[in-house]
PDB file of C-alpha atoms in Angstrom:
ATOM      1  CA  MET A 494     -74.224  13.405  -3.469  1.00  0.00           C
ATOM      2  CA  SER A 495     -74.665  15.797  -0.572  1.00  0.00           C
ATOM      3  CA  GLN A 496     -75.216  14.640   2.987  1.00  0.00           C
ATOM      4  CA  ARG A 497     -78.668  16.250   3.010  1.00  0.00           C
ATOM      5  CA  ARG A 498     -79.710  14.311  -0.060  1.00  0.00           C
ATOM      6  CA  ALA A 499     -78.290  11.012   1.201  1.00  0.00           C
ATOM      7  CA  THR A 500     -80.005  11.405   4.575  1.00  0.00           C
ATOM      8  CA  ALA A 501     -83.342  12.107   2.934  1.00  0.00           C
ATOM      9  CA  ILE A 502     -83.068   9.127   0.586  1.00  0.00           C
ATOM     10  CA  VAL A 503     -82.136   6.735   3.410  1.00  0.00           C
ATOM     11  CA  THR A 504     -85.011   8.085   5.526  1.00  0.00           C
ATOM     12  CA  ALA A 505     -87.462   7.696   2.628  1.00  0.00           C
ATOM     13  CA  VAL A 506     -86.395   4.101   2.023  1.00  0.00           C
ATOM     14  CA  ALA A 507     -86.678   3.290   5.753  1.00  0.00           C
ATOM     15  CA  LEU A 508     -90.167   4.830   5.944  1.00  0.00           C
ATOM     16  CA  LEU A 509     -91.335   2.989   2.835  1.00  0.00           C
ATOM     17  CA  VAL A 510     -90.005  -0.366   4.038  1.00  0.00           C
ATOM     18  CA  GLU A 511     -91.528   0.173   7.467  1.00  0.00           C
ATOM     19  CA  GLY A 512     -94.878   1.108   5.911  1.00  0.00           C
ATOM     20  CA  VAL A 513     -94.955  -2.045   3.802  1.00  0.00           C
ATOM     21  CA  VAL A 514     -93.920  -4.260   6.733  1.00  0.00           C
ATOM     22  CA  LEU A 515     -96.498  -2.755   9.118  1.00  0.00           C
ATOM     23  CA  ALA A 516     -99.304  -2.936   6.554  1.00  0.00           C
ATOM     24  CA  THR A 517     -98.444  -6.562   5.799  1.00  0.00           C
ATOM     25  CA  LEU A 518     -98.225  -7.416   9.511  1.00  0.00           C
ATOM     26  CA  LEU A 519    -101.656  -5.898  10.193  1.00  0.00           C
ATOM     27  CA  TRP A 520    -103.121  -7.671   7.158  1.00  0.00           C
ATOM     28  CA  VAL A 521    -101.853 -11.029   8.492  1.00  0.00           C
ATOM     29  CA  LEU A 522    -103.249 -10.148  11.919  1.00  0.00           C
ATOM     30  CA  ALA A 523    -106.614  -9.464  10.263  1.00  0.00           C
ATOM     31  CA  VAL A 524    -106.549 -12.951   8.719  1.00  0.00           C
ATOM     32  CA  PHE A 525    -106.051 -14.467  12.172  1.00  0.00           C
ATOM     33  CA  LEU A 526    -108.827 -12.295  13.590  1.00  0.00           C
ATOM     34  CA  GLN A 527    -111.189 -13.397  10.807  1.00  0.00           C
ATOM     35  CA  ARG A 528    -110.593 -17.074  11.598  1.00  0.00           C
ATOM     36  CA  GLN A 529    -111.240 -16.848  15.318  1.00  0.00           C
ATOM     37  CA  GLU A 530    -114.580 -17.786  16.837  1.00  0.00           C
ATOM     38  CA  MET A 531    -115.000 -15.380  19.724  1.00  0.00           C
ATOM     39  CA  SER A 532    -116.141 -11.799  20.015  1.00  0.00           C
ATOM     40  CA  LEU A 533    -114.718  -8.857  21.894  1.00  0.00           C
ATOM     41  CA  ASP A 534    -117.530  -7.263  23.941  1.00  0.00           C
ATOM     42  CA  GLY A 535    -120.063  -8.038  21.259  1.00  0.00           C
ATOM     43  CA  ILE A 536    -117.883  -7.012  18.315  1.00  0.00           C
ATOM     44  CA  GLY A 537    -117.603  -9.885  15.893  1.00  0.00           C
ATOM     45  CA  PRO A 538    -114.367 -11.150  14.374  1.00  0.00           C
ATOM     46  CA  GLY A 539    -115.348  -9.816  10.933  1.00  0.00           C
ATOM     47  CA  THR A 540    -115.565  -6.265  12.261  1.00  0.00           C
ATOM     48  CA  LEU A 541    -112.264  -6.597  14.095  1.00  0.00           C
ATOM     49  CA  ALA A 542    -110.586  -7.898  10.952  1.00  0.00           C
ATOM     50  CA  LEU A 543    -112.041  -5.060   8.882  1.00  0.00           C
ATOM     51  CA  VAL A 544    -110.818  -2.430  11.334  1.00  0.00           C
ATOM     52  CA  THR A 545    -107.363  -4.034  11.459  1.00  0.00           C
ATOM     53  CA  ARG A 546    -107.120  -4.064   7.657  1.00  0.00           C
ATOM     54  CA  GLY A 547    -108.204  -0.422   7.547  1.00  0.00           C
ATOM     55  CA  ALA A 548    -105.621   0.537  10.180  1.00  0.00           C
ATOM     56  CA  GLY A 549    -102.925  -1.303   8.246  1.00  0.00           C
ATOM     57  CA  ALA A 550    -103.890   0.429   5.013  1.00  0.00           C
ATOM     58  CA  LEU A 551    -103.972   3.876   6.656  1.00  0.00           C
ATOM     59  CA  LEU A 552    -100.676   3.346   8.455  1.00  0.00           C
ATOM     60  CA  GLY A 553     -98.975   2.021   5.334  1.00  0.00           C
ATOM     61  CA  LEU A 554    -100.303   4.858   3.170  1.00  0.00           C
ATOM     62  CA  GLY A 555     -99.350   7.455   5.781  1.00  0.00           C
ATOM     63  CA  LEU A 556     -95.784   6.173   5.971  1.00  0.00           C
ATOM     64  CA  ALA A 557     -95.606   5.960   2.174  1.00  0.00           C
ATOM     65  CA  LEU A 558     -96.786   9.573   1.937  1.00  0.00           C
ATOM     66  CA  CYS A 559     -94.133  10.678   4.444  1.00  0.00           C
ATOM     67  CA  ALA A 560     -91.529   8.704   2.480  1.00  0.00           C
ATOM     68  CA  LEU A 561     -92.618  10.449  -0.714  1.00  0.00           C
ATOM     69  CA  LEU A 562     -92.396  13.879   0.955  1.00  0.00           C
ATOM     70  CA  VAL A 563     -88.911  13.150   2.317  1.00  0.00           C
ATOM     71  CA  LEU A 564     -87.744  11.752  -1.030  1.00  0.00           C
ATOM     72  CA  ARG A 565     -89.059  14.819  -2.844  1.00  0.00           C
ATOM     73  CA  ALA A 566     -87.272  17.116  -0.387  1.00  0.00           C
ATOM     74  CA  GLY A 567     -84.075  15.122  -0.792  1.00  0.00           C
ATOM     75  CA  LEU A 568     -84.150  15.218  -4.573  1.00  0.00           C
ATOM     76  CA  ARG A 569     -84.903  18.953  -4.621  1.00  0.00           C
ATOM     77  CA  ASP A 570     -82.256  19.577  -1.923  1.00  0.00           C
ATOM     78  CA  ARG A 571     -84.133  22.570  -0.520  1.00  0.00           C
ATOM     79  CA  PRO A 572     -85.531  23.428   2.908  1.00  0.00           C
ATOM     80  CA  LEU A 573     -88.846  21.796   3.795  1.00  0.00           C
ATOM     81  CA  GLY A 574     -92.088  23.720   3.626  1.00  0.00           C
ATOM     82  CA  SER A 575     -94.139  24.204   6.765  1.00  0.00           C
ATOM     83  CA  ALA A 576     -96.813  21.628   5.807  1.00  0.00           C
ATOM     84  CA  VAL A 577     -94.145  19.001   5.081  1.00  0.00           C
ATOM     85  CA  ARG A 578     -92.375  19.807   8.353  1.00  0.00           C
ATOM     86  CA  ILE A 579     -95.644  19.387  10.276  1.00  0.00           C
ATOM     87  CA  ALA A 580     -96.289  16.014   8.587  1.00  0.00           C
ATOM     88  CA  LEU A 581     -92.777  14.790   9.362  1.00  0.00           C
ATOM     89  CA  ILE A 582     -92.957  16.010  12.964  1.00  0.00           C
ATOM     90  CA  ALA A 583     -96.232  14.100  13.383  1.00  0.00           C
ATOM     91  CA  CYS A 584     -94.550  11.034  11.896  1.00  0.00           C
ATOM     92  CA  ALA A 585     -91.609  11.457  14.288  1.00  0.00           C
ATOM     93  CA  VAL A 586     -93.924  11.750  17.294  1.00  0.00           C
ATOM     94  CA  THR A 587     -95.738   8.607  16.150  1.00  0.00           C
ATOM     95  CA  HIS A 588     -92.423   6.778  15.939  1.00  0.00           C
ATOM     96  CA  GLY A 589     -91.507   7.937  19.431  1.00  0.00           C
ATOM     97  CA  VAL A 590     -94.765   6.498  20.772  1.00  0.00           C
ATOM     98  CA  LEU A 591     -94.224   3.276  18.790  1.00  0.00           C
ATOM     99  CA  ALA A 592     -90.713   2.984  20.231  1.00  0.00           C
ATOM    100  CA  VAL A 593     -92.017   3.292  23.789  1.00  0.00           C
ATOM    101  CA  LEU A 594     -94.761   0.744  23.115  1.00  0.00           C
ATOM    102  CA  ALA A 595     -92.245  -1.612  21.507  1.00  0.00           C
ATOM    103  CA  VAL A 596     -90.065  -1.527  24.616  1.00  0.00           C
ATOM    104  CA  ALA A 597     -93.015  -2.003  26.946  1.00  0.00           C
ATOM    105  CA  LEU A 598     -94.760  -4.774  25.028  1.00  0.00           C
ATOM    106  CA  VAL A 599     -92.098  -6.651  23.083  1.00  0.00           C
ATOM    107  CA  GLY A 600     -88.586  -5.769  24.252  1.00  0.00           C
ATOM    108  CA  TRP A 601     -85.478  -3.788  23.503  1.00  0.00           C
ATOM    109  CA  GLY A 602     -84.741  -5.549  20.213  1.00  0.00           C
ATOM    110  CA  THR A 603     -87.948  -4.309  18.646  1.00  0.00           C
ATOM    111  CA  PHE A 604     -87.308  -0.827  20.041  1.00  0.00           C
ATOM    112  CA  LEU A 605     -84.413  -0.354  17.614  1.00  0.00           C
ATOM    113  CA  VAL A 606     -86.559  -0.126  14.466  1.00  0.00           C
ATOM    114  CA  PRO A 607     -88.868   2.772  15.394  1.00  0.00           C
ATOM    115  CA  ALA A 608     -86.061   4.495  17.312  1.00  0.00           C
ATOM    116  CA  THR A 609     -83.784   4.320  14.258  1.00  0.00           C
ATOM    117  CA  VAL A 610     -86.497   5.704  11.991  1.00  0.00           C
ATOM    118  CA  LEU A 611     -87.195   8.404  14.591  1.00  0.00           C
ATOM    119  CA  GLY A 612     -83.524   9.353  14.531  1.00  0.00           C
ATOM    120  CA  LEU A 613     -83.515   9.463  10.730  1.00  0.00           C
ATOM    121  CA  LEU A 614     -86.615  11.672  10.726  1.00  0.00           C
ATOM    122  CA  VAL A 615     -85.117  14.094  13.225  1.00  0.00           C
ATOM    123  CA  TRP A 616     -81.857  14.147  11.258  1.00  0.00           C
ATOM    124  CA  THR A 617     -83.758  14.896   8.055  1.00  0.00           C
ATOM    125  CA  LEU A 618     -85.748  17.641   9.759  1.00  0.00           C
ATOM    126  CA  LEU A 619     -82.550  19.233  11.056  1.00  0.00           C
ATOM    127  CA  GLU A 620     -80.702  18.879   7.747  1.00  0.00           C
ATOM    128  CA  HIS A 621     -83.553  20.422   5.756  1.00  0.00           C
ATOM    129  CA  SER A 622     -84.416  23.177   8.205  1.00  0.00           C
ATOM    130  CA  PRO A 623     -84.986  26.644   6.761  1.00  0.00           C
ATOM    131  CA  PRO A 624     -82.223  29.199   7.235  1.00  0.00           C
ATOM    132  CA  GLY A 625     -82.419  31.154  10.474  1.00  0.00           C
ATOM    133  CA  PRO A 626     -83.522  34.767  10.690  1.00  0.00           C
ATOM    134  CA  ARG A 627     -80.950  37.377   9.783  1.00  0.00           C
ATOM    135  CA  ALA A 628     -79.431  39.459  12.543  1.00  0.00           C
ATOM    136  CA  PRO A 629     -80.581  43.098  12.607  1.00  0.00           C
ATOM    137  CA  ALA A 630     -78.126  45.714  11.330  1.00  0.00           C
ATOM    138  CA  SER A 631     -76.038  47.481  13.943  1.00  0.00           C
ATOM    139  CA  ALA A 632     -77.321  50.882  15.053  1.00  0.00           C
ATOM    140  CA  SER A 633     -73.775  52.306  15.385  1.00  0.00           C
ATOM    141  CA  GLY A 634     -73.231  52.699  11.653  1.00  0.00           C
ATOM    142  CA  PRO A 635     -72.583  50.832   8.435  1.00  0.00           C
ATOM    143  CA  THR A 636     -70.853  47.492   8.505  1.00  0.00           C
ATOM    144  CA  ASP A 637     -67.584  46.933   6.666  1.00  0.00           C
ATOM    145  CA  PRO A 638     -66.262  43.523   5.672  1.00  0.00           C
ATOM    146  CA  ASP A 639     -62.780  42.963   7.003  1.00  0.00           C
ATOM    147  CA  SER A 640     -60.048  40.995   5.251  1.00  0.00           C
ATOM    148  CA  SER A 641     -61.368  37.589   6.395  1.00  0.00           C
ATOM    149  CA  GLY A 642     -64.774  38.198   4.819  1.00  0.00           C
ATOM    150  CA  SER A 643     -66.642  38.465   8.121  1.00  0.00           C
ATOM    151  CA  VAL A 644     -68.687  41.570   8.851  1.00  0.00           C
ATOM    152  CA  SER A 645     -67.916  43.699  11.888  1.00  0.00           C
ATOM    153  CA  SER A 646     -68.867  47.160  13.022  1.00  0.00           C
ATOM    154  CA  GLY A 647     -65.697  48.039  14.852  1.00  0.00           C
ATOM    155  CA  PRO A 648     -64.117  46.873  18.108  1.00  0.00           C
ATOM    156  CA  GLU A 649     -67.516  46.446  19.782  1.00  0.00           C
ATOM    157  CA  ALA A 650     -68.624  43.786  17.244  1.00  0.00           C
ATOM    158  CA  SER A 651     -70.860  41.151  18.741  1.00  0.00           C
ATOM    159  CA  GLY A 652     -69.445  37.660  19.066  1.00  0.00           C
ATOM    160  CA  PRO A 653     -65.890  36.370  18.965  1.00  0.00           C
ATOM    161  CA  GLU A 654     -63.801  36.580  15.825  1.00  0.00           C
ATOM    162  CA  VAL A 655     -63.373  33.139  14.295  1.00  0.00           C
ATOM    163  CA  SER A 656     -60.210  32.053  12.534  1.00  0.00           C
ATOM    164  CA  GLY A 657     -60.119  29.764   9.515  1.00  0.00           C
ATOM    165  CA  SER A 658     -59.992  26.689  11.785  1.00  0.00           C
ATOM    166  CA  GLY A 659     -63.315  27.582  13.423  1.00  0.00           C
ATOM    167  CA  VAL A 660     -61.698  28.398  16.782  1.00  0.00           C
ATOM    168  CA  PRO A 661     -62.436  31.826  18.283  1.00  0.00           C
ATOM    169  CA  SER A 662     -59.338  34.044  18.260  1.00  0.00           C
ATOM    170  CA  ARG A 663     -60.492  35.839  21.412  1.00  0.00           C
ATOM    171  CA  PRO A 664     -62.571  34.447  24.257  1.00  0.00           C
ATOM    172  CA  ALA A 665     -66.295  35.093  24.243  1.00  0.00           C
ATOM    173  CA  GLY A 666     -67.702  37.185  27.022  1.00  0.00           C
ATOM    174  CA  PRO A 667     -67.525  40.733  28.261  1.00  0.00           C
ATOM    175  CA  SER A 668     -64.542  42.735  27.104  1.00  0.00           C
ATOM    176  CA  PRO A 669     -62.297  44.228  29.771  1.00  0.00           C
ATOM    177  CA  VAL A 670     -62.950  47.846  30.672  1.00  0.00           C
ATOM    178  CA  ALA A 671     -59.995  50.125  29.956  1.00  0.00           C
TER     179      ALA A 671
END
């Protein structure tokens, strides 16, 4: 199993579990709101409970949808489409806000859950990013592959040559003038 696929599956499971837990938590909160006997600026407890149940259902379904999108991307092992990327970025921003609220209202222990899911979302977005744009062809002439398989257009090739270990064989920067 590739790292991309494993990351996506772990992220999908975390989103699904978090969606179920948050929906259940808001449903229990709605039960407590229903049983109270006071209003909030004229809004009755029944209305508050209804809104809380609706928020729990929407939040749970939204996280389940994001989990499904991440799982689908992980199983296909391809770059994410733009609509899926936008949905996951919105989910990541939401988790960032939830992490800040968790620290402010509850404490550092609760901060770990949304921050961990935020990290998993960002990791998934980076792992499944589309390939970058190709570099334009050199204007000095055709490119010839050298013996190491890299493409260069002569001694003025852009960028340092990289050996098999990933270490540049010459320092990057301007070449000395002869």
